[in-house]
């Protein structure tokens, strides 16, 4: 009814020991513009390096502010492009009341899921990136300690790695300890 199109192309699944796996997908969301009741048009989408409206990711967290300093809520976007709102529950804790039931601890930068899996959101898009302020996972760990690691490119205007939403490497935890045989993407 809205005319919004969300299209997902699954690209790979990084597999850890046990049952741990992390899907990485290329997704497109056509909800790039919005016109409000006053007739003003807002640009909602952006190009973070894959094309306007496209994302390649396992997931991300984007803050939405109530004023210059205070975060009102976060939006978690999964690999498919589906979005879930996380509302403030307490000091630094934001919880989804939707289907994923995730909790984000802003102090520890960890996104926790009910199955015991947690994501360390160690990359933050910075500088003049279209998604500046968005967090991306650098470490995903299940309840048994199995891990998948990710790295990101340097953002425009930043001088360090893990400062953009552009993936550079996904390390499969089943890889051999010898760098010549590591299963990375």
XYZ file of N, CA and C in Angstrom:
555
model
N 0.808 -1.206 0.000
C 0.000 0.000 0.000
C 0.846 1.262 0.000
N 2.014 1.213 0.657
C 2.837 2.413 0.787
C 3.640 2.699 -0.473
N 3.805 1.712 -1.334
C 4.637 1.881 -2.508
C 6.112 1.659 -2.216
N 6.431 1.303 -0.971
C 7.811 1.059 -0.576
C 8.237 -0.341 -1.002
N 9.433 -0.454 -1.563
C 9.969 -1.735 -1.990
C 11.218 -2.040 -1.188
N 11.289 -3.233 -0.617
C 12.493 -3.710 0.046
C 12.888 -4.993 -0.664
N 14.119 -5.024 -1.192
C 14.591 -6.163 -1.973
C 15.898 -6.650 -1.366
N 16.030 -7.966 -1.148
C 17.212 -8.523 -0.516
C 17.835 -9.608 -1.371
N 19.170 -9.562 -1.487
C 19.932 -10.591 -2.185
C 20.898 -11.210 -1.167
N 20.611 -12.416 -0.653
C 21.548 -13.049 0.282
C 22.847 -13.383 -0.449
N 23.988 -12.985 0.129
C 25.271 -13.203 -0.531
C 26.096 -14.313 0.105
N 26.158 -14.337 1.428
C 26.949 -15.366 2.093
C 26.468 -15.554 3.517
N 26.915 -16.631 4.110
C 26.619 -16.902 5.510
C 27.931 -17.329 6.162
N 28.471 -16.463 7.024
C 29.685 -16.809 7.760
C 29.282 -17.800 8.847
N 30.000 -18.910 8.924
C 29.632 -19.989 9.841
C 30.703 -20.141 10.908
N 30.277 -20.149 12.163
C 31.178 -20.401 13.278
C 31.030 -21.834 13.737
N 31.722 -22.172 14.807
C 31.576 -23.509 15.370
C 30.165 -23.684 15.909
N 29.743 -24.919 16.068
C 28.397 -25.182 16.567
C 27.366 -24.739 15.540
N 26.346 -24.086 15.990
C 25.261 -23.648 15.112
C 25.336 -22.157 14.774
N 26.452 -21.501 15.091
C 26.581 -20.072 14.852
C 26.683 -19.773 13.365
N 25.871 -18.834 12.908
C 25.985 -18.364 11.533
C 25.486 -16.928 11.458
N 26.072 -16.189 10.536
C 25.716 -14.789 10.357
C 25.447 -14.554 8.886
N 24.191 -14.235 8.525
C 23.915 -13.939 7.117
C 24.392 -12.535 6.752
N 24.980 -12.412 5.582
C 25.382 -11.120 5.022
C 24.595 -10.973 3.726
N 23.860 -9.869 3.611
C 23.005 -9.697 2.447
C 23.122 -8.281 1.894
N 22.864 -8.169 0.604
C 22.758 -6.887 -0.068
C 21.270 -6.575 -0.136
N 20.865 -5.440 0.447
C 19.437 -5.111 0.454
C 19.215 -3.700 -0.068
N 18.058 -3.513 -0.667
C 17.662 -2.213 -1.205
C 16.345 -1.812 -0.568
N 16.239 -0.563 -0.148
C 14.990 -0.024 0.376
C 14.661 1.239 -0.402
N 13.485 1.253 -1.038
C 13.115 2.384 -1.888
C 12.543 3.560 -1.100
N 12.408 3.414 0.220
C 11.877 4.518 1.017
C 13.002 5.523 1.284
N 13.377 6.244 0.236
C 14.501 7.171 0.301
C 14.077 8.617 0.505
N 12.802 8.916 0.283
C 12.297 10.275 0.402
C 10.981 10.245 1.165
N 10.689 11.341 1.870
C 9.414 11.449 2.581
C 8.947 12.895 2.499
N 7.672 13.064 2.241
C 7.079 14.395 2.232
C 6.178 14.493 3.454
N 6.423 15.497 4.316
C 5.607 15.630 5.526
C 4.355 16.458 5.264
N 3.536 16.620 6.308
C 2.232 17.292 6.155
C 2.367 18.758 5.757
N 3.520 19.381 6.031
C 3.710 20.781 5.645
C 4.190 20.918 4.200
N 4.423 19.780 3.526
C 4.861 19.792 2.145
C 6.371 19.747 1.975
N 7.099 19.716 3.097
C 8.560 19.659 3.030
C 9.008 18.232 2.704
N 10.017 18.119 1.831
C 10.536 16.814 1.425
C 11.833 16.533 2.175
N 11.945 15.307 2.700
C 13.113 14.882 3.473
C 13.809 13.728 2.767
N 15.128 13.804 2.697
C 15.926 12.711 2.143
C 16.207 11.716 3.274
N 15.647 10.525 3.199
C 15.836 9.506 4.220
C 16.949 8.532 3.851
N 17.117 8.290 2.570
C 18.111 7.320 2.110
C 19.477 7.939 1.945
N 20.409 7.124 1.542
C 21.759 7.598 1.310
C 22.556 6.571 0.538
N 23.767 6.953 0.181
C 24.673 6.048 -0.505
C 25.898 5.879 0.374
N 26.033 4.698 0.992
C 27.181 4.457 1.858
C 28.283 3.703 1.119
N 28.136 3.590 -0.193
C 29.175 2.959 -0.989
C 28.690 1.863 -1.905
N 27.414 1.535 -1.860
C 26.867 0.455 -2.687
C 25.810 0.950 -3.666
N 25.475 2.229 -3.630
C 24.430 2.811 -4.455
C 23.337 3.383 -3.566
N 22.611 4.361 -4.047
C 21.585 5.047 -3.260
C 20.491 4.062 -2.828
N 20.346 3.876 -1.516
C 19.327 2.977 -0.968
C 19.807 1.552 -0.734
N 21.028 1.226 -1.153
C 21.560 -0.137 -1.012
C 22.447 -0.245 0.223
N 22.431 -1.433 0.855
C 23.299 -1.739 2.000
C 23.800 -3.170 1.888
N 25.042 -3.393 2.284
C 25.620 -4.727 2.401
C 25.998 -4.871 3.863
N 25.300 -5.765 4.591
C 25.535 -5.834 6.022
C 24.954 -7.085 6.656
N 25.396 -7.306 7.895
C 24.768 -8.300 8.765
C 23.675 -7.593 9.551
N 23.910 -6.342 9.864
C 22.958 -5.532 10.612
C 23.605 -4.230 11.035
N 22.783 -3.311 11.548
C 23.286 -2.015 12.007
C 22.317 -1.409 13.011
N 22.802 -0.424 13.756
C 21.988 0.340 14.707
C 22.145 1.818 14.405
N 21.034 2.517 14.214
C 21.057 3.948 13.919
C 20.357 4.705 15.037
N 21.021 5.723 15.615
C 20.378 6.506 16.676
C 19.459 7.580 16.111
N 18.380 7.861 16.839
C 17.477 8.966 16.533
C 17.392 9.832 17.781
N 17.677 11.120 17.622
C 17.825 12.017 18.759
C 16.545 12.809 19.039
N 16.297 13.086 20.339
C 15.173 13.940 20.730
C 15.611 15.400 20.773
N 16.907 15.632 20.944
C 17.498 16.967 20.883
C 18.974 16.781 20.514
N 19.786 17.799 20.670
C 21.188 17.713 20.241
C 21.984 16.650 20.987
N 21.607 16.326 22.229
C 22.447 15.474 23.065
C 21.823 14.143 23.445
N 20.520 14.015 23.397
C 19.840 12.836 23.942
C 19.260 11.929 22.855
N 19.586 10.641 22.969
C 19.046 9.655 22.027
C 17.643 9.274 22.466
N 16.683 9.423 21.560
C 15.294 9.077 21.842
C 15.069 7.579 21.676
N 15.562 7.028 20.556
C 15.462 5.594 20.290
C 16.508 5.196 19.255
N 16.689 3.893 19.079
C 17.582 3.337 18.061
C 16.744 2.529 17.093
N 17.217 2.407 15.853
C 16.577 1.525 14.883
C 17.599 0.460 14.479
N 17.242 -0.801 14.747
C 18.066 -1.936 14.348
C 17.614 -2.373 12.961
N 18.555 -2.461 12.017
C 18.279 -2.943 10.665
C 19.010 -4.255 10.499
N 18.288 -5.324 10.150
C 18.940 -6.624 9.975
C 19.454 -6.770 8.542
N 20.024 -7.927 8.233
C 20.639 -8.156 6.921
C 19.645 -8.031 5.773
N 18.367 -8.294 6.039
C 17.359 -8.229 4.980
C 16.865 -6.811 4.730
N 17.221 -5.888 5.620
C 16.732 -4.516 5.514
C 15.535 -4.253 6.400
N 15.018 -5.292 7.085
C 13.902 -5.096 8.018
C 14.379 -4.236 9.181
N 13.503 -3.341 9.648
C 13.881 -2.416 10.711
C 13.004 -2.617 11.941
N 13.657 -2.492 13.112
C 12.989 -2.669 14.396
C 13.402 -1.524 15.316
N 12.434 -0.933 15.969
C 12.690 0.202 16.855
C 13.015 -0.300 18.263
N 14.060 0.254 18.877
C 14.447 -0.071 20.242
C 14.191 1.153 21.112
N 13.278 1.008 22.075
C 12.863 2.108 22.944
C 13.674 2.116 24.230
N 13.853 3.306 24.817
C 14.624 3.416 26.052
C 13.869 2.785 27.211
N 14.565 1.913 27.960
C 13.992 1.218 29.115
C 14.605 1.691 30.421
N 15.839 2.128 30.380
C 16.530 2.547 31.594
C 17.814 3.237 31.211
N 18.696 3.376 32.175
C 19.961 4.067 31.949
C 20.798 3.337 30.906
N 20.800 3.839 29.692
C 21.617 3.280 28.629
C 21.068 2.028 27.977
N 19.914 1.529 28.404
C 19.328 0.317 27.818
C 18.167 0.671 26.898
N 18.167 0.052 25.715
C 17.109 0.245 24.732
C 16.606 -1.128 24.321
N 15.292 -1.332 24.332
C 14.694 -2.651 24.125
C 13.677 -2.603 22.995
N 13.674 -3.663 22.172
C 12.661 -3.797 21.132
C 11.461 -4.542 21.702
N 10.290 -4.034 21.416
C 9.067 -4.705 21.831
C 8.428 -5.412 20.634
N 9.186 -5.442 19.526
C 8.731 -6.103 18.310
C 9.299 -7.512 18.255
N 9.128 -8.195 17.151
C 9.459 -9.603 16.995
C 10.848 -10.067 17.361
N 11.859 -9.204 17.356
C 13.212 -9.686 17.639
C 13.557 -9.663 19.126
N 12.902 -8.829 19.904
C 13.150 -8.713 21.342
C 14.632 -8.579 21.654
N 15.290 -7.625 21.035
C 16.702 -7.355 21.252
C 16.855 -6.226 22.258
N 17.998 -6.217 22.947
C 18.328 -5.160 23.899
C 19.685 -4.589 23.538
N 19.763 -3.264 23.456
C 21.031 -2.604 23.190
C 21.496 -1.902 24.446
N 22.708 -2.253 24.881
C 23.357 -1.616 26.014
C 24.304 -0.570 25.448
N 23.899 0.684 25.491
C 24.692 1.756 24.909
C 26.017 1.972 25.605
N 26.113 1.629 26.886
C 27.352 1.808 27.631
C 28.400 0.793 27.169
N 28.008 -0.464 27.012
C 28.939 -1.510 26.578
C 28.966 -1.729 25.082
N 28.123 -0.997 24.337
C 28.010 -1.114 22.878
C 27.696 -2.542 22.444
N 26.832 -3.228 23.217
C 26.460 -4.601 22.884
C 24.966 -4.695 22.590
N 24.659 -5.343 21.471
C 23.291 -5.643 21.094
C 23.061 -7.107 21.464
N 22.132 -7.366 22.380
C 21.893 -8.715 22.900
C 20.553 -9.250 22.395
N 20.563 -10.541 22.037
C 19.357 -11.217 21.579
C 18.945 -12.274 22.604
N 17.683 -12.673 22.587
C 17.152 -13.612 23.585
C 17.797 -14.987 23.555
N 18.390 -15.397 22.440
C 19.014 -16.725 22.368
C 20.417 -16.739 22.971
N 20.865 -15.624 23.545
C 22.187 -15.544 24.157
C 23.258 -14.976 23.244
N 22.928 -14.789 21.965
C 23.866 -14.186 21.016
C 23.986 -12.698 21.314
N 25.195 -12.163 21.174
C 25.378 -10.715 21.293
C 26.337 -10.218 20.228
N 26.134 -8.965 19.863
C 26.960 -8.305 18.859
C 27.680 -7.144 19.540
N 28.999 -7.078 19.366
C 29.740 -5.904 19.816
C 29.743 -4.919 18.655
N 29.159 -3.759 18.869
C 29.015 -2.751 17.820
C 30.266 -1.858 17.830
N 31.367 -2.392 17.296
C 32.671 -1.745 17.379
C 33.024 -0.824 16.226
N 32.150 -0.694 15.246
C 32.391 0.217 14.123
C 31.307 1.285 14.123
N 31.724 2.517 13.995
C 30.772 3.631 13.928
C 31.078 4.451 12.692
N 30.083 4.610 11.840
C 30.251 5.432 10.644
C 30.489 6.872 11.088
N 31.475 7.516 10.477
C 31.961 8.792 10.982
C 32.151 9.791 9.843
N 32.389 11.027 10.221
C 32.748 12.069 9.252
C 31.589 12.470 8.369
N 31.842 12.509 7.064
C 30.830 12.970 6.122
C 30.100 11.808 5.449
N 30.137 10.628 6.071
C 29.406 9.475 5.546
C 27.902 9.754 5.622
N 27.127 9.257 4.634
C 25.667 9.449 4.631
C 25.000 8.825 5.855
N 25.620 7.807 6.437
C 25.047 7.136 7.606
C 25.832 7.437 8.876
N 26.454 8.616 8.961
C 27.276 8.979 10.113
C 26.506 8.756 11.409
N 27.170 8.126 12.367
C 26.560 7.829 13.656
C 25.995 6.426 13.759
N 25.881 5.719 12.635
C 25.345 4.356 12.629
C 26.412 3.385 13.116
N 25.993 2.436 13.973
C 26.896 1.427 14.521
C 26.791 0.138 13.707
N 27.937 -0.551 13.558
C 27.994 -1.833 12.853
C 28.743 -2.847 13.715
N 28.396 -4.137 13.609
C 29.048 -5.137 14.455
C 30.452 -5.493 13.954
N 31.395 -5.592 14.889
C 32.738 -6.065 14.570
C 32.977 -7.457 15.161
N 32.138 -7.850 16.122
C 32.244 -9.169 16.732
C 30.839 -9.678 17.034
N 30.543 -10.876 16.566
C 29.264 -11.527 16.858
C 29.590 -12.827 17.579
N 28.986 -13.011 18.762
C 29.301 -14.191 19.572
C 28.008 -14.849 20.046
N 27.957 -16.186 19.953
C 26.787 -16.906 20.449
C 26.976 -17.267 21.919
N 25.984 -17.922 22.513
C 26.010 -18.236 23.938
C 27.105 -19.234 24.309
N 27.676 -19.945 23.344
C 28.762 -20.894 23.600
C 30.143 -20.288 23.364
N 30.222 -19.028 23.021
C 31.502 -18.369 22.803
C 32.013 -18.437 21.376
N 31.235 -18.993 20.449
C 31.638 -19.065 19.044
C 31.499 -17.679 18.417
N 32.475 -17.304 17.593
C 32.525 -15.934 17.094
C 32.669 -15.830 15.579
N 32.197 -14.704 15.061
C 32.440 -14.255 13.696
C 32.889 -12.804 13.826
N 33.970 -12.444 13.115
C 34.512 -11.094 13.203
C 34.358 -10.367 11.871
N 34.178 -9.045 11.950
C 34.014 -8.216 10.758
C 34.848 -6.954 10.872
N 35.281 -6.446 9.713
C 36.033 -5.189 9.645
C 35.408 -4.306 8.572
N 35.612 -2.995 8.726
C 35.012 -2.009 7.822
C 36.070 -1.021 7.346
N 35.792 -0.364 6.220
C 36.717 0.611 5.643
C 36.765 1.886 6.476
N 37.752 2.711 6.157
C 37.872 4.034 6.761
C 36.819 4.949 6.152
N 36.111 5.685 6.993
C 35.083 6.600 6.522
C 35.675 7.873 5.937
N 34.921 8.505 5.032
C 35.349 9.777 4.447
C 35.448 10.815 5.561
N 36.619 11.419 5.708
C 36.831 12.416 6.746
C 37.350 11.821 8.052
N 37.507 10.506 8.110
C 38.048 9.844 9.306
C 39.447 9.343 8.988
N 40.250 9.136 10.010
C 41.614 8.686 9.784
C 41.879 7.295 10.346
N 40.839 6.510 10.572
C 41.001 5.183 11.157
C 40.002 4.212 10.542
N 40.302 2.930 10.656
C 39.411 1.893 10.132
C 38.159 1.744 10.981
N 37.242 0.919 10.529
C 35.966 0.692 11.215
C 35.201 2.002 11.431
N 35.287 2.911 10.458
C 34.587 4.192 10.571
C 33.661 4.445 9.382
N 33.202 3.349 8.754
C 32.205 3.451 7.690
C 31.340 2.195 7.740
N 30.329 2.136 6.905
C 29.466 0.963 6.817
C 29.867 0.014 5.706
N 31.057 0.214 5.117
C 31.515 -0.619 3.999
C 32.379 -1.765 4.517
N 31.855 -2.973 4.428
C 32.571 -4.166 4.893
C 33.851 -4.386 4.095
N 34.927 -4.728 4.791
C 36.168 -5.093 4.116
C 36.484 -6.568 4.327
N 36.045 -7.122 5.477
C 36.403 -8.502 5.761
C 35.410 -9.122 6.741
N 35.059 -10.379 6.478
C 34.272 -11.194 7.402
C 35.098 -12.447 7.647
N 35.473 -12.683 8.891
C 36.323 -13.822 9.230
C 35.457 -14.943 9.756
N 35.504 -16.056 9.066
C 34.768 -17.256 9.437
C 35.516 -17.947 10.562
N 34.842 -18.201 11.666
C 35.485 -18.782 12.847
C 35.966 -20.208 12.620
N 35.524 -20.876 11.589
C 35.988 -22.234 11.310
C 37.288 -22.243 10.525
N 37.846 -21.058 10.306
C 39.066 -20.987 9.511
C 40.253 -21.549 10.282
N 41.246 -21.961 9.539
C 42.465 -22.511 10.137
C 43.277 -21.376 10.756
N 44.101 -21.670 11.767
C 44.899 -20.611 12.388
C 45.983 -20.057 11.465
N 46.314 -20.766 10.407
C 47.313 -20.303 9.446
C 46.664 -19.268 8.520
N 47.161 -18.015 8.491
C 46.554 -16.967 7.656
C 46.425 -17.345 6.182
N 47.297 -18.248 5.708
C 47.224 -18.654 4.292
C 45.965 -19.464 3.998
N 45.341 -20.020 5.049
C 44.170 -20.878 4.859
C 42.915 -20.348 5.553
N 42.960 -19.111 6.035
C 41.795 -18.546 6.733
C 40.628 -18.395 5.766
N 39.446 -18.778 6.212
C 38.240 -18.624 5.401
C 37.669 -17.236 5.678
N 38.036 -16.276 4.857
C 37.531 -14.920 5.010
C 36.842 -14.506 3.716
N 35.991 -13.539 3.846
C 35.263 -13.002 2.704
C 35.606 -11.535 2.576
